[in-house]
XYZ file of C-alpha atoms in Angstrom:
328
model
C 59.391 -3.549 235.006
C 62.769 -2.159 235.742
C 65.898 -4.230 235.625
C 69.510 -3.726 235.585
C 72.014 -6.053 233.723
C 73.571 -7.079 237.068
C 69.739 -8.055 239.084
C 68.817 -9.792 236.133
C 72.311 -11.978 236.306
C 71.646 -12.570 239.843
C 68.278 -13.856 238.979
C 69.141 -16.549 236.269
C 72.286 -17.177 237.932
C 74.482 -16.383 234.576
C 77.527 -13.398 234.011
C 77.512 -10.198 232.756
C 79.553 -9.138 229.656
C 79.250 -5.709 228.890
C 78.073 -3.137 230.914
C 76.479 -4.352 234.418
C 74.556 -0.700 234.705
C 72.430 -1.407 231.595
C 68.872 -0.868 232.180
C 65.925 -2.189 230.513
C 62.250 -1.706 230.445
C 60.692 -4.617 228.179
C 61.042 -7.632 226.777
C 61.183 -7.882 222.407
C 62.634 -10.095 219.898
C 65.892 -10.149 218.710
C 64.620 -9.261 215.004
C 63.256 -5.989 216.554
C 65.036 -5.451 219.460
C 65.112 -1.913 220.725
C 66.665 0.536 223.345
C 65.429 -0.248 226.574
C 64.536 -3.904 225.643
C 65.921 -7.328 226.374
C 66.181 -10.171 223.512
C 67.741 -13.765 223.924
C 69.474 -15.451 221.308
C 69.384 -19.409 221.226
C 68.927 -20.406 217.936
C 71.982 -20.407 215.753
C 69.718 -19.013 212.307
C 69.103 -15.888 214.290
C 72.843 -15.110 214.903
C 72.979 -12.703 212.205
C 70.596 -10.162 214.512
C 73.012 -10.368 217.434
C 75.117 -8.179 216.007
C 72.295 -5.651 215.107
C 70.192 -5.462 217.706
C 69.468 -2.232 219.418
C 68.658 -3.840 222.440
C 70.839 -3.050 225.453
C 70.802 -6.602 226.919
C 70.553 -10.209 225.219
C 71.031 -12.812 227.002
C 72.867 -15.537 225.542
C 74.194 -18.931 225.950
C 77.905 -19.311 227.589
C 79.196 -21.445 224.873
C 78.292 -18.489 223.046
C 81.254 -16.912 220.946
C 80.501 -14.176 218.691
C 82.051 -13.793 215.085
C 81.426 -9.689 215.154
C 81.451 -7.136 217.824
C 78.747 -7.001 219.940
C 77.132 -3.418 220.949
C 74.198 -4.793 223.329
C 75.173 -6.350 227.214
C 75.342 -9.894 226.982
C 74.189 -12.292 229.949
C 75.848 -15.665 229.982
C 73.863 -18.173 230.940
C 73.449 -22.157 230.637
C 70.143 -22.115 228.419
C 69.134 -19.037 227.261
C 65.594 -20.204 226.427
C 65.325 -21.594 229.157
C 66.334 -18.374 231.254
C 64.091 -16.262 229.797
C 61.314 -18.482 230.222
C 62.620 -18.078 234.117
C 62.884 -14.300 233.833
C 59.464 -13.882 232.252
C 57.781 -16.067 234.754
C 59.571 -13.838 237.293
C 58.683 -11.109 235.797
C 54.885 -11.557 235.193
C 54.590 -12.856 239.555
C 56.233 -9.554 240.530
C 52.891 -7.667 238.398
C 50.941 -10.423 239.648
C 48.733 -9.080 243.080
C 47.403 -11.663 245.357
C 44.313 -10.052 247.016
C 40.922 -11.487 247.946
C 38.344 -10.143 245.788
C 34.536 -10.905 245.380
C 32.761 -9.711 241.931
C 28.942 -8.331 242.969
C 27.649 -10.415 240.222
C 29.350 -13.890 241.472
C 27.859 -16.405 243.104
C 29.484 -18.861 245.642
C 27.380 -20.824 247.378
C 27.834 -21.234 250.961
C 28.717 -24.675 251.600
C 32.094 -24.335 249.049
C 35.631 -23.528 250.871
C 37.335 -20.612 249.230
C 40.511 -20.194 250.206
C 43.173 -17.398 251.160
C 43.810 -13.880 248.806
C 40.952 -15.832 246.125
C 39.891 -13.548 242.997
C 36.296 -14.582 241.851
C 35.557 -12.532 238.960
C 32.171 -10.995 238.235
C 29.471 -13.745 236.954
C 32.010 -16.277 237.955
C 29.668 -19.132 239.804
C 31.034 -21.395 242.233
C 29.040 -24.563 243.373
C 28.371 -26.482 246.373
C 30.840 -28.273 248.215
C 33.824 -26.774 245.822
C 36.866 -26.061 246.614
C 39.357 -23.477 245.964
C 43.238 -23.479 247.329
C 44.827 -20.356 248.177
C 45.886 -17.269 245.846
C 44.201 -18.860 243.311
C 42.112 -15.937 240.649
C 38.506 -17.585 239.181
C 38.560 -15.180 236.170
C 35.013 -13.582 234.928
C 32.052 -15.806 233.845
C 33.935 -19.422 234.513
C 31.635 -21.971 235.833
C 32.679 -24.343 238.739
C 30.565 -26.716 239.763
C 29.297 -28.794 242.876
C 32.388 -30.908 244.426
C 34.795 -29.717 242.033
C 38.465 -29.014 243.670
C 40.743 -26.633 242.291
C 44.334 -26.544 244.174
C 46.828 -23.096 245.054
C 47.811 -20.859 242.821
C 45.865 -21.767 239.731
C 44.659 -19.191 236.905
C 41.135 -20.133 235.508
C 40.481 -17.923 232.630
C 37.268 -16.086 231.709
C 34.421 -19.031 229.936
C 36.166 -21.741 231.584
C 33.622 -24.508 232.637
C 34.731 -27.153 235.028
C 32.056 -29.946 236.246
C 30.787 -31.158 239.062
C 32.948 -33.780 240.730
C 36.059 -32.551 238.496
C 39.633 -32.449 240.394
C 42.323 -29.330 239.375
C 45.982 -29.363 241.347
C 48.427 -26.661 241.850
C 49.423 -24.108 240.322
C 47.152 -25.242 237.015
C 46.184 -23.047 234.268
C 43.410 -22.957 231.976
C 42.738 -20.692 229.665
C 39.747 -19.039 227.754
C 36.611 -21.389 227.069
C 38.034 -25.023 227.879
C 35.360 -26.969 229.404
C 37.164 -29.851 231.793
C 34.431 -32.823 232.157
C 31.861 -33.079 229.744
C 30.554 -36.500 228.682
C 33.171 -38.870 227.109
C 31.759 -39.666 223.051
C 30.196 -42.905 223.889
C 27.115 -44.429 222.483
C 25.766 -47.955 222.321
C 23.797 -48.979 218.719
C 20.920 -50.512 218.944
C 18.729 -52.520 216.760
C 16.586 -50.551 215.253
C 19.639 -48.114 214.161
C 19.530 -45.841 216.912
C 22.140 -44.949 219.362
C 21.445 -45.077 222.871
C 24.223 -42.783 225.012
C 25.958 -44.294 227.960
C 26.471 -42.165 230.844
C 29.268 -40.743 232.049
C 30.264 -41.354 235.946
C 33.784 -40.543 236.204
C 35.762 -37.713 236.038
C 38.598 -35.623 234.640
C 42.131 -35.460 237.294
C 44.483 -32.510 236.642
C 47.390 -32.978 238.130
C 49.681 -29.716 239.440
C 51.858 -27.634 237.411
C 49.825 -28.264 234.061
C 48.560 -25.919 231.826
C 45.412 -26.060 228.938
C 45.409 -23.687 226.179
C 41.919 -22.191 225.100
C 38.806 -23.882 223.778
C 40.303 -27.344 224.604
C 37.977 -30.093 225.883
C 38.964 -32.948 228.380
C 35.993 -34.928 228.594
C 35.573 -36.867 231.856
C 35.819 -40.812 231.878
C 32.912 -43.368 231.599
C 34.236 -44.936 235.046
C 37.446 -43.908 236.695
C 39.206 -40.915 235.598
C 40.481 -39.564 232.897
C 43.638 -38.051 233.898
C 46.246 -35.078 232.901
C 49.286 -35.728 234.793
C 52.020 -33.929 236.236
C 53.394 -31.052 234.141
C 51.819 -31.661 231.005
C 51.069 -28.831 228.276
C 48.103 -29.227 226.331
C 47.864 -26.341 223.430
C 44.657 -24.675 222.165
C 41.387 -26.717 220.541
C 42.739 -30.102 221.554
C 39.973 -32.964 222.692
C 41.220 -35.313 224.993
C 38.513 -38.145 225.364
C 37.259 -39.944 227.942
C 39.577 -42.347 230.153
C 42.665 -41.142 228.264
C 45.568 -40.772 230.224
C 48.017 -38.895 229.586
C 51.707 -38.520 230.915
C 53.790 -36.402 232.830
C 55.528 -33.423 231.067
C 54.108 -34.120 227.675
C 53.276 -31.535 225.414
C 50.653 -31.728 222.355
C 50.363 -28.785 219.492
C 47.088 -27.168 218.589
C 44.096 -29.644 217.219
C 45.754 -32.648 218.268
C 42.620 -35.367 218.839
C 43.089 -37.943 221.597
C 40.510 -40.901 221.251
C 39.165 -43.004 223.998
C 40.956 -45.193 226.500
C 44.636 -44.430 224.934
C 47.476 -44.145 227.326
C 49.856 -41.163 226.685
C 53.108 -41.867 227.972
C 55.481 -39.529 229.976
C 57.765 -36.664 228.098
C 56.201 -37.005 224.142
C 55.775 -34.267 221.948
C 52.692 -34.361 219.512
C 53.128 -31.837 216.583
C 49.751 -29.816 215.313
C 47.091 -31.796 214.408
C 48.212 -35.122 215.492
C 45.500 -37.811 215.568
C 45.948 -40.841 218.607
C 43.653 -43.877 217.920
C 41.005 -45.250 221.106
C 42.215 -48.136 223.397
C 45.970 -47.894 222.177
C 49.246 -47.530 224.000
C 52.378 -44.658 223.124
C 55.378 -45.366 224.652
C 57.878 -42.738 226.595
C 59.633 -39.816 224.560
C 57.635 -40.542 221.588
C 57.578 -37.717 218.992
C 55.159 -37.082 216.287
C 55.299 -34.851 213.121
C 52.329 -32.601 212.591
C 49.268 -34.551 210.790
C 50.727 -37.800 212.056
C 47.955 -40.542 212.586
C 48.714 -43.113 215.393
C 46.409 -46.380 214.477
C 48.339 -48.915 216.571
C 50.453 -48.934 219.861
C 54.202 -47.534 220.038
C 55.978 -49.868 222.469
C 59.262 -48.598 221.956
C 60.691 -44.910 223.898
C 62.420 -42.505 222.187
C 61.053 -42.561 218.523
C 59.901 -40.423 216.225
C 57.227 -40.770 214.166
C 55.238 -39.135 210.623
C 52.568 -39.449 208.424
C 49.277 -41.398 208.229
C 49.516 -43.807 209.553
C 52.046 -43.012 211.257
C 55.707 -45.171 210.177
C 59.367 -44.316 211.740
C 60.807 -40.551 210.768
C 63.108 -41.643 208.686
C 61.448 -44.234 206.588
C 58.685 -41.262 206.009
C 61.345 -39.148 204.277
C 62.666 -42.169 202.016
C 59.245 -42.931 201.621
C 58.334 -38.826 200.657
C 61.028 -38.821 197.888
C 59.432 -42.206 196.378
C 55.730 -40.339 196.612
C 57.316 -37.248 194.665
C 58.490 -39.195 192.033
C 55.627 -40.937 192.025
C 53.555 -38.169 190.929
C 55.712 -36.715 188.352
């Protein structure tokens, strides 16, 4: 890539302070900015580099007003986190080629629908009845299977396995090794104290604009669906279980566990290795700390929430200082 000061203004809709000619090349932190690079400063901690920084454009926010002189181009903006999330998403479509390719060693079978400038990666294997939306790239060695439906412009990375019957929206992406639809945990004991598994007959709903980091499992839902929905961000090595549901624009850190039949609500934020009891309820805007164990509903929006199990923010700091004490 190859931007001026001025096209990337235009592009994120901000100002230009300093010189509108700058050009840059790449994209680098503000701790190790360099010439030919652009950095963004948003956190107030990492003010101290602005004033260092070899790069030749940072783009900051407009409230912005620095203490020192400033060497590097600065691009006002409204969010600057937010902007370069914008830029690099611009960024990485203008590399991005839409072309139809077929790998030798992939195998579509002839009743799916495939549809316009499709990538199927060699080994990739694409079952009956599927089908694919346009512009959509079916990396190497992923496994779709019979009736599954995958939207437009979705990324499926290389060891993804979807299964049959499994529904993917827009402009979805799943990366490395997530499987979407394998058999929900469920087992019935029996007498003799053996377990006897119940079968699975649902299936797993992904709705558009999410995205599943790698080795995550979603497993599909006893009867009904289990169901991802609208713009929700699901990290690496999470399990969602079967009929969870979970809602729109939520976001949940690496290892966080979802148990069976618990309802997600929309816009929470679940720390690293947050644990969600089966068959409960969390309300809207709910926040959890990392390691935070949820063994009963949260009815209430907007909280936040630590510890195991899991009590109200604050009282888990009062309660922390008692705990120190405690063990001195």
């Amino acid at each position: 890539m190859e931007f001026k000061a001025k096209e990337i203004a235009e592009i994120l809709g901000g100002t230009v302070d300093g010189n509108p000619e700058a050009v840059v090349t790449g994209f680098a932190r503000i701790e190790s900015g360099k010439p030919g690079t652009i950095c963004f400063f948003a956190n107030p901690k990492y003010e101290q580099y602005v004033y260092n920084c070899k790069a030749d454009i940072i783009i900051v926010n407009k409230t912005f007003e620095p203490k020192e002189s400033v060497t590097a181009t600065m691009i006002r903006v409204e969010d600057a986190y937010s902007a370069v999330a914008s830029l690099l998403d611009y960024v990485t479509a203008k590399k991005r080629s839409y072309r139809r390719y077929r790998g030798l060693r992939s195998r579509i079978r002839w009743s799916s629908k495939i549809g316009r400038k499709v990538y199927v990666g060699d080994f990739a294997y694409i079952g009956r009845r599927a089908q694919v939306g346009d512009f959509t790239r079916i990396c190497e060695n992923v496994y779709v299977g019979d009736d599954v439906k995958i939207g437009s412009h979705c990324v499926i990375y290389p060891g993804v396995r979807i299964y049959p019957g499994m529904q993917i929206g827009n402009n979805v992406i799943i990366h490395a090794n997530a499987v979407i639809g394998a058999d929900g945990f469920g087992f019935a004991p029996l007498e003799d104290g053996t377990w006897k598994k119940i079968e699975h007959t649902g299936n797993v709903i992904i709705e558009d604009d999410v995205e599943i980091g790698a080795n995550t499992c979603i497993d599909k839902s006893q009867m009904g669906s289990t169901i991802v929905h609208k713009g929700a961000k699901i990290d690496n090595l999470c399990q969602i279980a079967h009929n969870v549901e979970v809602g729109a624009n939520t976001v949940m850190a690496a290892m966080t566990g979802v148990a069976g039949s618990a309802k997600i609500g929309e816009h929470c934020i679940f720390g690293g290795q947050s644990g969600i009891a089966g068959h409960i309820t969390i309300a809207d805007n709910t926040s959890l700390g990392a390691q935070t164990g949820v063994l009963g509903s949260i009815k209430t929006p907007g909280q936040a929430y630590m510890g195991t199990p899991a009590i109200p923010y604050k009282d888990y700091l009062r309660s922390y200082a008692v705990f120190k004490k405690a063990g001195k």
